[in-house]
XYZ file of C-alpha atoms in Angstrom:
193
model
C -21.401 31.715 -26.890
C -21.138 35.177 -25.372
C -24.362 36.950 -24.533
C -25.082 40.385 -25.922
C -25.761 43.286 -23.569
C -29.452 43.195 -24.445
C -29.678 39.461 -23.683
C -27.984 40.035 -20.331
C -30.347 42.935 -19.561
C -33.414 40.811 -20.308
C -32.083 37.918 -18.238
C -31.182 40.153 -15.284
C -34.527 41.985 -15.384
C -36.517 38.760 -15.642
C -34.673 36.918 -12.871
C -34.534 39.960 -10.583
C -38.288 40.458 -10.937
C -38.955 36.788 -10.236
C -36.608 36.817 -7.228
C -38.294 39.949 -5.904
C -41.705 38.263 -6.273
C -40.542 35.201 -4.326
C -39.042 37.426 -1.628
C -42.232 39.466 -1.361
C -44.316 36.285 -1.129
C -42.129 35.133 1.760
C -42.107 38.557 3.396
C -45.892 38.638 3.647
C -46.584 35.005 4.501
C -47.271 35.826 8.160
C -50.458 37.535 6.997
C -51.770 34.028 6.242
C -49.795 31.875 8.690
C -50.285 34.281 11.574
C -53.964 33.383 11.842
C -53.146 29.696 12.321
C -50.292 30.454 14.711
C -52.562 32.769 16.722
C -55.134 29.996 17.126
C -52.504 27.356 17.909
C -50.792 29.442 20.608
C -53.945 31.250 21.773
C -52.272 34.635 21.225
C -53.745 37.936 22.325
C -54.385 40.626 19.730
C -51.205 42.417 20.828
C -49.091 39.268 20.516
C -50.634 38.548 17.131
C -49.966 42.106 15.944
C -46.334 41.861 17.036
C -45.963 38.498 15.276
C -47.277 39.843 11.969
C -45.341 43.127 12.257
C -41.950 41.577 13.085
C -40.926 40.517 9.546
C -42.321 43.730 8.069
C -40.278 45.816 10.501
C -37.073 43.868 9.827
C -37.600 44.105 6.084
C -37.990 47.850 6.304
C -34.981 48.401 8.563
C -32.604 46.096 6.673
C -32.981 47.997 3.396
C -30.305 50.543 4.253
C -27.607 47.979 5.189
C -28.484 45.850 2.159
C -28.265 48.919 -0.064
C -24.822 49.714 1.314
C -23.679 46.108 0.806
C -25.049 46.197 -2.740
C -23.071 49.348 -3.521
C -19.935 47.790 -2.095
C -20.080 44.201 -3.384
C -22.635 44.237 -6.201
C -26.279 43.297 -6.307
C -25.877 39.844 -7.751
C -23.892 38.402 -4.856
C -25.843 40.277 -2.167
C -29.220 39.198 -3.598
C -28.034 35.596 -3.915
C -26.655 35.389 -0.364
C -29.733 37.125 1.046
C -31.990 34.492 -0.546
C -29.852 31.630 0.779
C -29.859 33.095 4.284
C -33.624 33.684 4.299
C -34.406 30.125 3.166
C -33.144 28.753 6.508
C -35.496 30.573 8.914
C -38.398 30.073 6.496
C -37.916 26.331 6.783
C -37.500 26.618 10.546
C -40.997 28.066 10.871
C -42.434 24.633 10.077
C -40.914 23.295 13.286
C -41.385 26.200 15.690
C -43.657 25.621 18.682
C -43.083 28.581 21.014
C -44.038 32.219 20.538
C -40.441 33.440 20.974
C -39.331 31.027 18.240
C -41.857 32.495 15.800
C -40.738 36.030 16.681
C -37.051 35.183 16.257
C -37.583 33.393 12.966
C -39.869 36.231 11.853
C -37.019 38.688 12.351
C -34.875 36.702 9.924
C -37.704 36.008 7.482
C -38.080 39.789 7.357
C -34.754 39.988 5.508
C -36.774 39.034 2.441
C -38.375 42.475 2.548
C -34.972 44.079 2.135
C -34.652 42.487 -1.293
C -36.231 45.624 -2.748
C -33.131 47.726 -2.044
C -30.764 45.154 -3.501
C -32.881 44.338 -6.530
C -33.582 47.924 -7.503
C -29.901 48.907 -7.338
C -28.739 45.784 -9.165
C -31.340 45.951 -11.911
C -31.078 49.692 -12.551
C -27.297 49.371 -13.007
C -27.968 47.423 -16.198
C -29.998 50.104 -17.935
C -29.341 53.571 -19.314
C -31.071 56.530 -17.675
C -33.574 56.601 -20.555
C -34.651 52.978 -19.904
C -34.432 52.800 -16.120
C -38.038 53.877 -15.568
C -39.360 51.042 -17.696
C -36.983 48.549 -16.124
C -37.911 49.651 -12.608
C -41.594 49.456 -13.474
C -41.144 45.862 -14.601
C -39.014 45.035 -11.559
C -41.623 46.617 -9.277
C -44.176 44.129 -10.568
C -42.440 41.715 -8.207
C -44.682 43.237 -5.540
C -47.183 40.732 -6.909
C -45.443 38.248 -4.625
C -47.746 39.380 -1.830
C -50.741 38.508 -4.018
C -49.145 35.128 -4.756
C -49.042 34.452 -1.019
C -52.696 35.428 -0.653
C -53.560 32.922 -3.389
C -51.117 30.035 -2.842
C -50.667 29.924 0.938
C -54.359 29.349 1.774
C -54.499 26.536 -0.796
C -51.467 24.883 0.808
C -52.960 25.366 4.274
C -56.233 23.711 3.290
C -54.577 20.852 1.394
C -51.595 20.064 3.645
C -51.779 22.145 6.819
C -50.107 25.461 7.573
C -46.694 23.966 8.351
C -46.319 22.961 4.711
C -46.305 26.631 3.629
C -42.871 27.496 5.070
C -41.422 24.248 3.729
C -42.649 24.963 0.197
C -41.596 28.609 0.416
C -38.132 27.635 1.620
C -37.649 25.304 -1.323
C -39.000 27.966 -3.687
C -36.487 30.461 -2.272
C -33.585 28.040 -2.724
C -34.621 27.221 -6.284
C -34.984 30.941 -7.044
C -31.534 31.650 -5.583
C -29.928 29.002 -7.798
C -31.772 30.168 -10.932
C -30.854 33.758 -10.130
C -27.171 32.877 -9.788
C -27.107 30.792 -12.970
C -28.899 33.268 -15.224
C -27.670 36.673 -14.048
C -24.347 38.458 -14.370
C -22.235 40.839 -12.296
C -23.484 44.345 -13.002
C -21.320 46.555 -15.216
C -20.504 49.037 -12.424
C -19.220 46.284 -10.139
C -17.198 44.818 -12.996
C -15.551 48.200 -13.658
C -14.333 48.334 -10.052
């Protein structure tokens, strides 16, 4: 049974917002994990600051290239591939032991922060100018992912140790990527091309 435009819009908005929340949760997880890593590696304040800033910096810088890729290939495929790629270094964090490994993986985990550029372009393409503000407001609620990390990550750390956090987050990212792919559609502008 073919979906109506409104059903597709609701599905895209819902899944994009959820994907953005998962990406934001991942993007900010060093704010919780960094404290444990700092203690484990006996990091200085400067080293700790660099560790926490690395994914944030990458996420900010990657937005332009991801926006360009989204314009060229469509938001659905770019968002999906970005989530698959990010799941790998997230999982790798559970097994890192050296400072340089955390920094390198943090650079790639930071790609999650670029999801904003992809998600906003993809989601807005589904709505008329008159409804884009509402849609973008709903999509922007995905920023709550950082609050999810502040709630969930400490519970995982206490219950299972900090290395469980990246493992759970990696699985969550993979599950979100699959759900996103299954329940979203190529945006109308990409389809026209």
